[in-house]
Coordinates of C-alpha atoms in Angstrom, one line a residue:
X531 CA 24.7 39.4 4.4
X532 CA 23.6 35.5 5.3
X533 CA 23.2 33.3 2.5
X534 CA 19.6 33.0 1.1
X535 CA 18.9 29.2 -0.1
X536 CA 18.0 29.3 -3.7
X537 CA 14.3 28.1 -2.8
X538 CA 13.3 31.4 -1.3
X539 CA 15.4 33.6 -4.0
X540 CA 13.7 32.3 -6.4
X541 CA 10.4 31.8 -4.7
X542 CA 7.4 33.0 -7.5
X543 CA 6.0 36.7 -6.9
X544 CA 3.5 36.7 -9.5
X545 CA 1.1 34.5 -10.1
X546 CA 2.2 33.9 -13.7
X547 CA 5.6 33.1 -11.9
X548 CA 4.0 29.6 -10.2
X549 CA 4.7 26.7 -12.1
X550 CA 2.8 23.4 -13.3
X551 CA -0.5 25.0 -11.2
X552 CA -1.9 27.0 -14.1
X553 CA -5.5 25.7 -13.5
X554 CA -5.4 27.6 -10.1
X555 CA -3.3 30.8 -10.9
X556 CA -6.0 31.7 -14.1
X557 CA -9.0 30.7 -11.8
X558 CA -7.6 33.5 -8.9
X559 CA -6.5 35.9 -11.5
X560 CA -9.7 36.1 -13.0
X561 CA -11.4 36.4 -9.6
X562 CA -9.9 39.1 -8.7
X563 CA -9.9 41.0 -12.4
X564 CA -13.8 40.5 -11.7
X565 CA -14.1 41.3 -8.8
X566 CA -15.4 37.8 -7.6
X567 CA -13.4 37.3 -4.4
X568 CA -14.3 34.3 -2.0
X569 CA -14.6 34.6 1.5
X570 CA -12.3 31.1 2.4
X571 CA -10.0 29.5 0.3
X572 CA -8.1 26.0 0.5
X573 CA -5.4 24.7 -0.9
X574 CA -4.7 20.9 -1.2
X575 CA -1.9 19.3 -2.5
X576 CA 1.9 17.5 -2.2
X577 CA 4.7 19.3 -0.4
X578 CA 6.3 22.1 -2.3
X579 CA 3.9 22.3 -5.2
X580 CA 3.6 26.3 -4.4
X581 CA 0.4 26.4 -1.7
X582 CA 1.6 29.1 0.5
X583 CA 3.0 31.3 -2.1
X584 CA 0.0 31.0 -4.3
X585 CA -1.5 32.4 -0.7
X586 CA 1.2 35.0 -0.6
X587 CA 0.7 35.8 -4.3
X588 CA -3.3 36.0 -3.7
X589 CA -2.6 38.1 -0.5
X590 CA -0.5 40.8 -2.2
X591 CA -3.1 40.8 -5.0
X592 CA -6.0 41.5 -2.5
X593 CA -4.0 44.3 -0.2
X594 CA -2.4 46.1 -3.1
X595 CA -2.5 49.5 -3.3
X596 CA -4.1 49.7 -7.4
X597 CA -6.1 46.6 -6.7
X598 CA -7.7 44.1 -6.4
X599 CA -5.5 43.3 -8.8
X600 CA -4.2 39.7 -10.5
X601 CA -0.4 41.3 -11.2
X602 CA 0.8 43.1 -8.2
X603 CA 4.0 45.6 -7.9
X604 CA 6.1 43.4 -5.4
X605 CA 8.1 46.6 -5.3
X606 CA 5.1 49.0 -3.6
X607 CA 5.2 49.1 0.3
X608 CA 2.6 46.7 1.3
X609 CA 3.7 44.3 -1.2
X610 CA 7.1 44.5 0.6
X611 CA 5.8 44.4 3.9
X612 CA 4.0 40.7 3.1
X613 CA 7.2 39.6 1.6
X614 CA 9.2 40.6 4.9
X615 CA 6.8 38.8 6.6
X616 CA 6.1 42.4 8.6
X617 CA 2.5 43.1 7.2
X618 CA -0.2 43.8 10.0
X619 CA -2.7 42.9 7.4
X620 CA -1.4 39.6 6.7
X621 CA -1.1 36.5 9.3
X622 CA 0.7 33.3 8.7
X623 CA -0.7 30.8 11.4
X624 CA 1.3 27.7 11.5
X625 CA -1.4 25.2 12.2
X626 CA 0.9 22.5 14.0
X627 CA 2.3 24.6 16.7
X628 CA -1.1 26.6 17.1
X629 CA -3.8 23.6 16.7
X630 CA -5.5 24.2 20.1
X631 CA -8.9 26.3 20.3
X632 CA -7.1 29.0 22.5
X633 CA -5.4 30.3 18.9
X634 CA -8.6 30.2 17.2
X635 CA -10.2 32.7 20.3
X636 CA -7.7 34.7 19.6
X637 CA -8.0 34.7 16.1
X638 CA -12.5 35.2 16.0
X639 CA -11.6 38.3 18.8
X640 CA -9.1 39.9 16.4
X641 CA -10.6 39.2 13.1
X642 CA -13.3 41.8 14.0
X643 CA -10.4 45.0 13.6
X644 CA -10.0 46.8 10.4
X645 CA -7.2 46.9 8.2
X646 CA -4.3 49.1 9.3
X647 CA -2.8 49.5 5.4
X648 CA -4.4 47.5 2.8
X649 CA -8.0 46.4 1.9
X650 CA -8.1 43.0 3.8
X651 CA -7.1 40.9 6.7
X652 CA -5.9 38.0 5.4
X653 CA -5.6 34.9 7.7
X654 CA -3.3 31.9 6.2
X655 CA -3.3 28.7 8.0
X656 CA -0.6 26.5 6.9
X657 CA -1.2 22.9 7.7
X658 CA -4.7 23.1 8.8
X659 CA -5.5 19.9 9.3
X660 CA -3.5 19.6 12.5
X661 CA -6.2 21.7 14.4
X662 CA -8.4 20.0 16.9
X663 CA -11.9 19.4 16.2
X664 CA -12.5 21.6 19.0
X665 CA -10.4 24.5 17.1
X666 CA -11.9 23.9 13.6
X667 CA -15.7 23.6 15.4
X668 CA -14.9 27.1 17.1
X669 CA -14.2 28.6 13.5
X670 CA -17.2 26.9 11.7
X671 CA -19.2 30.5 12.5
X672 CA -16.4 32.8 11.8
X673 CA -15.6 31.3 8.3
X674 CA -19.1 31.1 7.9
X675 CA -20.1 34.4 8.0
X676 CA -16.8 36.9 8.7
X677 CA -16.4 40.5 8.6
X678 CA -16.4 41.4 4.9
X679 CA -12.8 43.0 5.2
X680 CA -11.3 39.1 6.2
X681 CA -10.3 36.9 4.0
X682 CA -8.8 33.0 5.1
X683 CA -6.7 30.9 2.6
X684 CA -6.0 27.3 4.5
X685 CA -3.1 25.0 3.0
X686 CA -2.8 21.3 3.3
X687 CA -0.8 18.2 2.3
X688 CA -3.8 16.3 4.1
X689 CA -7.1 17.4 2.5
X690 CA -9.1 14.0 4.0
X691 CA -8.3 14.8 7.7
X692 CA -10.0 18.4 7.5
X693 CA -13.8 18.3 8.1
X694 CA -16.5 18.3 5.7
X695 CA -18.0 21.5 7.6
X696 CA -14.7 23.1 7.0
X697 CA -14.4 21.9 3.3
X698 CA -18.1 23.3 2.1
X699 CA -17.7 26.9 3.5
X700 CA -13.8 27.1 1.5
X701 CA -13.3 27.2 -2.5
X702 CA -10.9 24.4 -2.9
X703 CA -8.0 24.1 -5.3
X704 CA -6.6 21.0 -6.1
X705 CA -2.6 21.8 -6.6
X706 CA -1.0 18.7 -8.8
X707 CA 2.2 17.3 -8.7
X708 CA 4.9 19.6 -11.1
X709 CA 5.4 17.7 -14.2
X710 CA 9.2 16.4 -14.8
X711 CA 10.2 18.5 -17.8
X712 CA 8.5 21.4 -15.8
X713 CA 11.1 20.7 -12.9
X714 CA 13.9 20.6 -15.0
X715 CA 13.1 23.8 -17.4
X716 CA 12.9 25.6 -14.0
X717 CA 16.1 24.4 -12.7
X718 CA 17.8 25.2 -16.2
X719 CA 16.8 28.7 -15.3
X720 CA 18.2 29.0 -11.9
X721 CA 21.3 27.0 -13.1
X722 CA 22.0 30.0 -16.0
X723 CA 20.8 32.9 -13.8
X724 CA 23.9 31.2 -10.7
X725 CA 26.1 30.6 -13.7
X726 CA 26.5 27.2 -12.7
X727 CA 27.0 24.6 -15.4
X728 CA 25.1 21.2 -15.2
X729 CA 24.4 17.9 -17.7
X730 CA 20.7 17.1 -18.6
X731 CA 21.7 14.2 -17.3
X732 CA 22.2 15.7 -14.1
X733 CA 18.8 17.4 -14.3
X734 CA 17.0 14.7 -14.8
X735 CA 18.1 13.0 -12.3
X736 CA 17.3 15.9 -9.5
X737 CA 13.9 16.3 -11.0
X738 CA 13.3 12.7 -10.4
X739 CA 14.2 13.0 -7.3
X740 CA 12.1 15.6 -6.1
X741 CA 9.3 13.6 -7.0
X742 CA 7.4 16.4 -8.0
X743 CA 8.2 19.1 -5.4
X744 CA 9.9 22.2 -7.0
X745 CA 11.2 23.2 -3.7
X746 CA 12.1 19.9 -3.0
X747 CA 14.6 20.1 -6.4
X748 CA 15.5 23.5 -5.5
X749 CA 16.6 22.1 -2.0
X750 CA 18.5 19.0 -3.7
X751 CA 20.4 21.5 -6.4
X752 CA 21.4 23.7 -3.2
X753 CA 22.9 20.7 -1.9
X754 CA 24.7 19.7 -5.2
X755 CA 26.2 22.8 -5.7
X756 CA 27.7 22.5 -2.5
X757 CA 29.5 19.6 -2.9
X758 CA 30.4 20.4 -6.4
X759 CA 31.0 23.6 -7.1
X760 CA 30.1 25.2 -10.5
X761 CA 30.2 22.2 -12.7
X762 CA 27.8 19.5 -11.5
X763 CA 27.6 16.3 -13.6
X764 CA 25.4 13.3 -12.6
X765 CA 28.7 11.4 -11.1
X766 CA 28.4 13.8 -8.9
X767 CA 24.6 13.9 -8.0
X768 CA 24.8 10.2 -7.6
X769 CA 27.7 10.9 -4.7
X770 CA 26.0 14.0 -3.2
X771 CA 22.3 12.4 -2.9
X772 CA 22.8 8.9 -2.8
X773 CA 21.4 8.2 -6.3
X774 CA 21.9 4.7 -7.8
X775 CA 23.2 4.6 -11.3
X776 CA 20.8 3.0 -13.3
X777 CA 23.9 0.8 -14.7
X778 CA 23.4 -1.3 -11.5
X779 CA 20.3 -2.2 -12.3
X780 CA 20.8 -3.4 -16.2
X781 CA 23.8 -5.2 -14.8
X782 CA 21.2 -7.1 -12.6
X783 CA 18.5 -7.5 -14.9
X784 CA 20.8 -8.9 -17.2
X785 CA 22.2 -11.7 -14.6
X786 CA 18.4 -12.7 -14.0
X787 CA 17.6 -12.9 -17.9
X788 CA 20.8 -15.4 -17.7
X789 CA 19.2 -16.9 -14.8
X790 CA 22.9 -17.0 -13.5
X791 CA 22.5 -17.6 -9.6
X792 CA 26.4 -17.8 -8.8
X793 CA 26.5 -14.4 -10.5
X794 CA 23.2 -12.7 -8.8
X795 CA 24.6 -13.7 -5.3
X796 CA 27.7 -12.1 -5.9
X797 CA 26.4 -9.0 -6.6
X798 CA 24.0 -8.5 -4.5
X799 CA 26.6 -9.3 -1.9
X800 CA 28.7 -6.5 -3.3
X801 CA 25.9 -4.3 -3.4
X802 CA 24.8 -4.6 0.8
X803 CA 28.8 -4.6 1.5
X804 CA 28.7 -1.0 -0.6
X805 CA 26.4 0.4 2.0
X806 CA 23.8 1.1 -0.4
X807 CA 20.2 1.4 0.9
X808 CA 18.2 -1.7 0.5
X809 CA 14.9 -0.4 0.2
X810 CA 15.9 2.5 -2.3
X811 CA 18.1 -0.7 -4.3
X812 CA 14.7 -2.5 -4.6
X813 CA 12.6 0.7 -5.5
X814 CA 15.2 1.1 -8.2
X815 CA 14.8 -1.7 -9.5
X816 CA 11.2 -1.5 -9.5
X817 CA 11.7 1.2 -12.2
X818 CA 13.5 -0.3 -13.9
X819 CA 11.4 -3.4 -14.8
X820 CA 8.4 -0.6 -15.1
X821 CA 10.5 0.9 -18.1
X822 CA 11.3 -2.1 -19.1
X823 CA 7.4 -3.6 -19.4
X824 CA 6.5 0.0 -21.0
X825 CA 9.5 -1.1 -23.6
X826 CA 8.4 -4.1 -24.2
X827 CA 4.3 -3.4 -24.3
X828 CA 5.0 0.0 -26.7
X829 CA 7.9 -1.2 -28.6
X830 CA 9.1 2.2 -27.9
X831 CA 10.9 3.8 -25.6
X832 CA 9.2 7.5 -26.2
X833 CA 7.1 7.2 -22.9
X834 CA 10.5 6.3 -20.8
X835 CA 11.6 9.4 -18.5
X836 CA 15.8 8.9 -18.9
X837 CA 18.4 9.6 -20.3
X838 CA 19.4 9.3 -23.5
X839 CA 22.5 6.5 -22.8
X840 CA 19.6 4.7 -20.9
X841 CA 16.9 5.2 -23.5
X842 CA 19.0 3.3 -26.4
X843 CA 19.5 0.5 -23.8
X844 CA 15.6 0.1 -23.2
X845 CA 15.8 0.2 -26.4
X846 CA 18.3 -2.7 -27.3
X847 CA 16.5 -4.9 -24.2
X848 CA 13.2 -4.5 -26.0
X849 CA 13.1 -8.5 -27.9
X850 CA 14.9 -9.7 -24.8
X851 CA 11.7 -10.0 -22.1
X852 CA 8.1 -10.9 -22.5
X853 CA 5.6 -8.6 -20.9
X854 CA 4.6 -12.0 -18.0
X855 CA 8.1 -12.4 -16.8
X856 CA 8.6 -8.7 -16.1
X857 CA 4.8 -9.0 -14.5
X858 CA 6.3 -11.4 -12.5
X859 CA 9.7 -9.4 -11.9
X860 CA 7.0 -6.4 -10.4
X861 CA 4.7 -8.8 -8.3
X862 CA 7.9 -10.1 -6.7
X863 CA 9.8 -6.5 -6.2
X864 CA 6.4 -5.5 -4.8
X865 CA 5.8 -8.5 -2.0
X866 CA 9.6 -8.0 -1.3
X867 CA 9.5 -4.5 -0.6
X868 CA 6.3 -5.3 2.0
X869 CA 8.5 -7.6 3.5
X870 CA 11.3 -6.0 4.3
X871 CA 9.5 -3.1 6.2
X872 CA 9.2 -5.7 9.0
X873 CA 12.0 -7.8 8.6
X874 CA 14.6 -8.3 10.9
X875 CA 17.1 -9.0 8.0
X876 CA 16.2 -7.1 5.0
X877 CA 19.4 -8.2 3.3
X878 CA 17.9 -12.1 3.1
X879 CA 14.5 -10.9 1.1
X880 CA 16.3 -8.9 -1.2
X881 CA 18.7 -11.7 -1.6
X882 CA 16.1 -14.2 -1.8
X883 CA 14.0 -11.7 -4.1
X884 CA 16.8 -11.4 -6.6
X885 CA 17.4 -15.3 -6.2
X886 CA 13.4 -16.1 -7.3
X887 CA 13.4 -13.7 -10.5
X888 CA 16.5 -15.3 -11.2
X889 CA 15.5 -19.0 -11.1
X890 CA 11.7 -18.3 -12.4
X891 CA 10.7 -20.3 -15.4
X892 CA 10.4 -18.0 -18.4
X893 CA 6.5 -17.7 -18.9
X894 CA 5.4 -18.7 -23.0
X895 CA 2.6 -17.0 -24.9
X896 CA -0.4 -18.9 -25.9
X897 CA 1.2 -18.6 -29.5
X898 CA 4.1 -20.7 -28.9
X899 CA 2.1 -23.1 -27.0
X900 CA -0.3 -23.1 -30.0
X901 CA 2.5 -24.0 -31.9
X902 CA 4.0 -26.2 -30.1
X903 CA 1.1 -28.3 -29.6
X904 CA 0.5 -28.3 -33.4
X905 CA 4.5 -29.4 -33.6
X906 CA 3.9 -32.3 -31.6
X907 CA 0.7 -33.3 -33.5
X908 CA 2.6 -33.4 -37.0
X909 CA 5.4 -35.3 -36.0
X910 CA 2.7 -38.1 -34.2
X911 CA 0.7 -38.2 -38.0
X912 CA 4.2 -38.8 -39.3
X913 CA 4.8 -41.9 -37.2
X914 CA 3.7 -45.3 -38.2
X915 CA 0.7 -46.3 -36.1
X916 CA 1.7 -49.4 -34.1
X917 CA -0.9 -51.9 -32.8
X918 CA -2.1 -51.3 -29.3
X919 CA -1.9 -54.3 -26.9
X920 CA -4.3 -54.1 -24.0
X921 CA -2.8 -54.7 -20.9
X922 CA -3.9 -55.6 -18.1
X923 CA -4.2 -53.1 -14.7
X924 CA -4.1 -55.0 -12.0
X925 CA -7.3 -53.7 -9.8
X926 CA -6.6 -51.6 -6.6
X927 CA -6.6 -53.4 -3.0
X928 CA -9.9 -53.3 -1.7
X929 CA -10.2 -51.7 1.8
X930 CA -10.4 -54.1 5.0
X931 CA -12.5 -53.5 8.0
X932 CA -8.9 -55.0 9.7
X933 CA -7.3 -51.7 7.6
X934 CA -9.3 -49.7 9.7
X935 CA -9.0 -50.9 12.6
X936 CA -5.5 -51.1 12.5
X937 CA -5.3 -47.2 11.8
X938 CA -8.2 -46.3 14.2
X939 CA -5.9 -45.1 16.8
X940 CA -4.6 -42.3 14.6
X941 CA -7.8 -41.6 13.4
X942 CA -9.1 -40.7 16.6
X943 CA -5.6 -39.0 17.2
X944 CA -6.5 -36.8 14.3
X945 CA -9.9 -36.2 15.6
X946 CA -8.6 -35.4 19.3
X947 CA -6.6 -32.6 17.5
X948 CA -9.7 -30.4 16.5
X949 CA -12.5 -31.8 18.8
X950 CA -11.0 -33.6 22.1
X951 CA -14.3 -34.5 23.5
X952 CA -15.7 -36.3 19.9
X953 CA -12.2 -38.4 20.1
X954 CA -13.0 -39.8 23.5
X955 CA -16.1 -41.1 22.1
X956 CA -14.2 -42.7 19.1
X957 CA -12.6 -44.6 21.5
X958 CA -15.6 -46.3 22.3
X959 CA -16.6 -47.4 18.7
X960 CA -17.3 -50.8 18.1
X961 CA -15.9 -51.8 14.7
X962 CA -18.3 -54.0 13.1
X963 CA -18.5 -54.7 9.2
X964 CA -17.1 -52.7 5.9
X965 CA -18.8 -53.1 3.1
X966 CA -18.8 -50.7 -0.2
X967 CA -18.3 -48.1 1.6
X968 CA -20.3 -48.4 4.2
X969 CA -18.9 -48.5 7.8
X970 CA -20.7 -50.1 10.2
X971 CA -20.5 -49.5 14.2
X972 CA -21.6 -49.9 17.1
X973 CA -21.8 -47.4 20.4
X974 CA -22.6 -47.6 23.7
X975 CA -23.4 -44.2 24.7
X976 CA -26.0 -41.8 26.4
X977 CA -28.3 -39.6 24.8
X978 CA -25.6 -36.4 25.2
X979 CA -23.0 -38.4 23.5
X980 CA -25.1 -39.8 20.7
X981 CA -26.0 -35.8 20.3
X982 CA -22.2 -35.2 19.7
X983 CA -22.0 -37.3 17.4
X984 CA -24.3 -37.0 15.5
X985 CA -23.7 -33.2 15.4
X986 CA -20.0 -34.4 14.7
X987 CA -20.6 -36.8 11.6
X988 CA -19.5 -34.7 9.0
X989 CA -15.8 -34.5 11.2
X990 CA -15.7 -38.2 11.7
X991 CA -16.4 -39.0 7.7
X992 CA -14.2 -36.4 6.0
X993 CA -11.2 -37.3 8.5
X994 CA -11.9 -41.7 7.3
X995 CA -12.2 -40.6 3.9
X996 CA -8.8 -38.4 4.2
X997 CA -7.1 -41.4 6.0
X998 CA -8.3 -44.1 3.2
X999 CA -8.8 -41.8 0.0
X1000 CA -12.0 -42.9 -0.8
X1001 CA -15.4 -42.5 0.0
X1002 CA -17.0 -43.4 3.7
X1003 CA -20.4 -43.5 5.4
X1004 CA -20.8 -44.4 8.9
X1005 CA -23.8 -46.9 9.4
X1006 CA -24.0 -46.1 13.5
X1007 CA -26.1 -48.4 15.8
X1008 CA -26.9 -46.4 19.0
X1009 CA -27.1 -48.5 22.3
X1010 CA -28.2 -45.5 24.1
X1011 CA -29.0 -45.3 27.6
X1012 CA -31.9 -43.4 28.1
X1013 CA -31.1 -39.9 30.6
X1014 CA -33.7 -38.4 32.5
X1015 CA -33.3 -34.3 33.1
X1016 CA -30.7 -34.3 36.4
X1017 CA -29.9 -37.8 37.0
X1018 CA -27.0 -39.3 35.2
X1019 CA -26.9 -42.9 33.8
X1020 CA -25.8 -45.9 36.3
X1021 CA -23.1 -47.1 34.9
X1022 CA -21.0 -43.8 35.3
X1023 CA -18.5 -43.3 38.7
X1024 CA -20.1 -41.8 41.3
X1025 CA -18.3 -38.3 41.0
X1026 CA -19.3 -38.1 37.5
X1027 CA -22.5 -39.0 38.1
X1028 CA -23.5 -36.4 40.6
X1029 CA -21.4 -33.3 37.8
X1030 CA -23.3 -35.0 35.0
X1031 CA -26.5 -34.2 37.4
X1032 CA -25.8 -30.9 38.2
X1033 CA -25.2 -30.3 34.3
X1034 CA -28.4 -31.2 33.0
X1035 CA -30.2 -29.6 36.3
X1036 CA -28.2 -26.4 34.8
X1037 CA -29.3 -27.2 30.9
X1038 CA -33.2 -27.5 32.3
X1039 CA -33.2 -24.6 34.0
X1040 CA -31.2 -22.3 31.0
X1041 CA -32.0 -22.7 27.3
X1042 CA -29.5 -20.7 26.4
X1043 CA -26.6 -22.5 28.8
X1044 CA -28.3 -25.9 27.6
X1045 CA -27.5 -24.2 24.0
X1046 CA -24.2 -23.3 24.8
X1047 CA -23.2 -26.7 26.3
X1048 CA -24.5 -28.9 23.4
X1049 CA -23.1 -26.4 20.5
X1050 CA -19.7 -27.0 22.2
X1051 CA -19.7 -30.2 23.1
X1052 CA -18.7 -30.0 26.7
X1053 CA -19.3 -32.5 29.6
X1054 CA -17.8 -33.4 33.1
X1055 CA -14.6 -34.5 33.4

């Protein structure tokens, strides 16, 4: 006979059997024991959190032949048959691979045929938010109103991509992520029943690793075993799945506390040389100075999920950090990680992440710089006053009008960088008198270029008053050459003339081009 993986032997059969998901296994059991049996069920929730054998579980219930009942006999016939898969009754629709609104024909045309064995059909749909909308809009009526002998139970690790008109004809049940001690009680079981003999070490460290997902664990144990054999310690778990000991990550910690940066580039040398995943290195890490903050902030180490060798450490580190620097640590870990996704050389960031915990300032309390401050202000009442001779401060160079016009050309350089047409009028500023701060000018222009820069004034004076760090106002006097609407002043080349014509023929005619033009500042070459 083929070897069964240990996550289907010891898949539940009862719904007493389903772990962590008690909410949802007494709400169905008392359902049925009353008789209270829904028309549509869904079942939201993570990956291998027990979805379809809760839908398993509720089908037997349903089709058995004493029921309804909450505690079927897995042994009876029909119960069988739905385990094996080979139940008429009972359909298991993936809904990746049959998504399109074909399936769901199918499924309204055959929905309408009695039961062959048991008391209902029962429709699951596994993944049913991969149907089209066409597929979910053609079984709005069916789910609506079905035969009173069909039953549908939908399962989803995507509850938000299924449609509200779907959602309000289902009961939904919310399945939570399995708690860690949960996990690892379960796999206790399963390690005793295969006779295989494991650390709590070891445990804990698969449970973490599953992240919740009992099959997920189961799948990881399968794997251990594998590799080694009827004694698994967490030397071994490490090897198999690629775990990091958590060693690494004190040894690091402790090299940034030191802020010693010859020692922090060593090591994280060794550690890309080692092979060892970047991104899980960093996510480590993470952890880490997440235990490490809930250390410090409880002055405990009960809340910590590790081991014991690890717990006493926590525990030792506990006067060493402050709760800011390891705020700091995190906020750094967290922009790294981001990083790296798109980076062409991870190995720099973590490096360079490593490198700024390492070199960071330690952050001080308001305490100690309450203190501090009241250190400083003892030891200044203990000093002997001494007599305080005014000096004098010899009075800042007063800005030139042959300053500015020494460094006109770069303004208008600066200028020309965000507005190229205001910096060719610039150029035709006549530099008359500073005084205060009053700069006075003169310009020859027309009436479009006195427009411009007037609409441009705030520009000019913020870009003088960056140049001379101190305040500026511009005290223009306009020469302007009145322009009538299409003819262009005299003193412009011919060519330009007859553009400059055409433009303002096009500004009369169009408000909104004449808008356009002016808001932009644009004129004829």
């Amino acid at each position: 006979m083929s070897y069964v993986v240990i996550a289907r032997r010891y898949r539940p059969q009862q719904f007493a059997d389903i772990a962590g998901q008690e909410h949802i296994t007494r709400t169905l059991s008392n359902s049925i024991a009353n008789g209270r049996i829904g028309q549509a069920y869904i079942f939201a929730g993570p990956r291998g959190v027990g979805k379809t054998t809760a839908a398993r579980i509720l089908a037997m219930a349903l089709n058995h032949e004493d029921g309804p009942t909450p505690t079927p006999d897995i042994n009876s016939p029909i119960c069988q048959a739905i385990i094996q898969g080979k139940s008429m009754d009972v359909m298991e629709i993936d809904g990746a691979s049959n998504r399109r609104i074909e399936e769901i024909r199918n499924l309204r045309e055959n929905i309408n045929y009695a039961p062959s064995e048991g008391r209902y059909r029962v429709y699951i749909i596994d993944e049913v938010h991969m149907l089209t909308n066409e597929a979910f809009n053609a079984l709005l009526k069916t789910l609506e109103e079905p035969p009173s002998h069909a039953v549908f139970i939908f399962a989803t690790t995507e509850i938000h991509r299924v449609p509200a008109t779907i959602l309000s004809r289902c009961q939904r049940f919310d399945f939570k992520r399995i708690p860690l001690n949960t996990i690892i009680n379960h796999l206790k079981t399963i390690c005793t029943s295969e006779k295989i003999e494991i650390d709590d070490d070891a445990l804990l460290q698969i449970a973490k690793k599953a992240d919740g997902s009992m099959r997920d664990s189961q799948s990881i144990l399968d794997q251990i075993i594998s590799f080694s054999g009827q004694k698994i310690t967490i030397k071994e778990v490490e090897e198999s799945i690629g775990v990091i000991n958590q060693e690494i990550f004190f040894d690091i910690s402790d090299k940034i506390k030191d802020q010693n940066l010859k020692e922090i580039l060593l090591v994280s040398r060794k550690l890309f040389t080692s092979g060892i995943d970047l991104t899980e290195l960093m996510l480590g890490l993470e952890e880490h100075f997440r235990n490490m903050l809930v250390a410090v902030s409880m002055e405990s180490v009960e809340l910590l999920d590790v081991a014991d060798t690890f717990s006493e450490k926590y525990k030792q580190q506990i006067n060493s950090y402050n709760e800011n620097d390891l705020v700091a640590y995190l906020n750094i870990i967290s922009q790294t990680l981001a990083d790296m996704k798109w980076a062409q050389q991870p190995y720099l960031k973590f490096e360079l992440a490593l490198v700024k915990m390492a070199k960071m300032s330690a952050s001080k309390s308001i305490e100690q710089i309450l203190e501090k401050v009241d250190m400083l202000k003892k030891k200044a009442l203990n000093k002997t006053e001494t007599p305080v001779v005014e000096t004098s401060v010899p009075a800042e160079p007063q800005l030139q009008l042959s300053t500015i016009k020494e460094k006109w050309p770069a303004i208008v350089q600066k200028v020309h960088l965000i507005k190229p047409i205001v910096a060719s009028i610039l150029e035709k500023f006549e530099l008359k008198k500073f005084e205060g701060s009053h700069l006075g000018i003169k310009l020859e222009c027309n009436e479009f270029q006195q427009d411009i820069v007037n609409k441009n004034n705030t520009l000019i004076v913020e870009t003088l008053e960056e140049e001379f760090q101190q305040q500026m106002k511009l005290d223009i006097g306009f020469a302007v050459e009145k322009t009538e609407p299409g003819k262009a002043p005299e003193n412009l080349s011919k060519q330009k003339k007859e553009k400059l014509e055409k433009l303002e023929m096009l500004k009369a005619k169009d408000p909104l081009f004449k808008q356009f033009v002016d808001e932009f500042g644009l004129e004829p070459e």
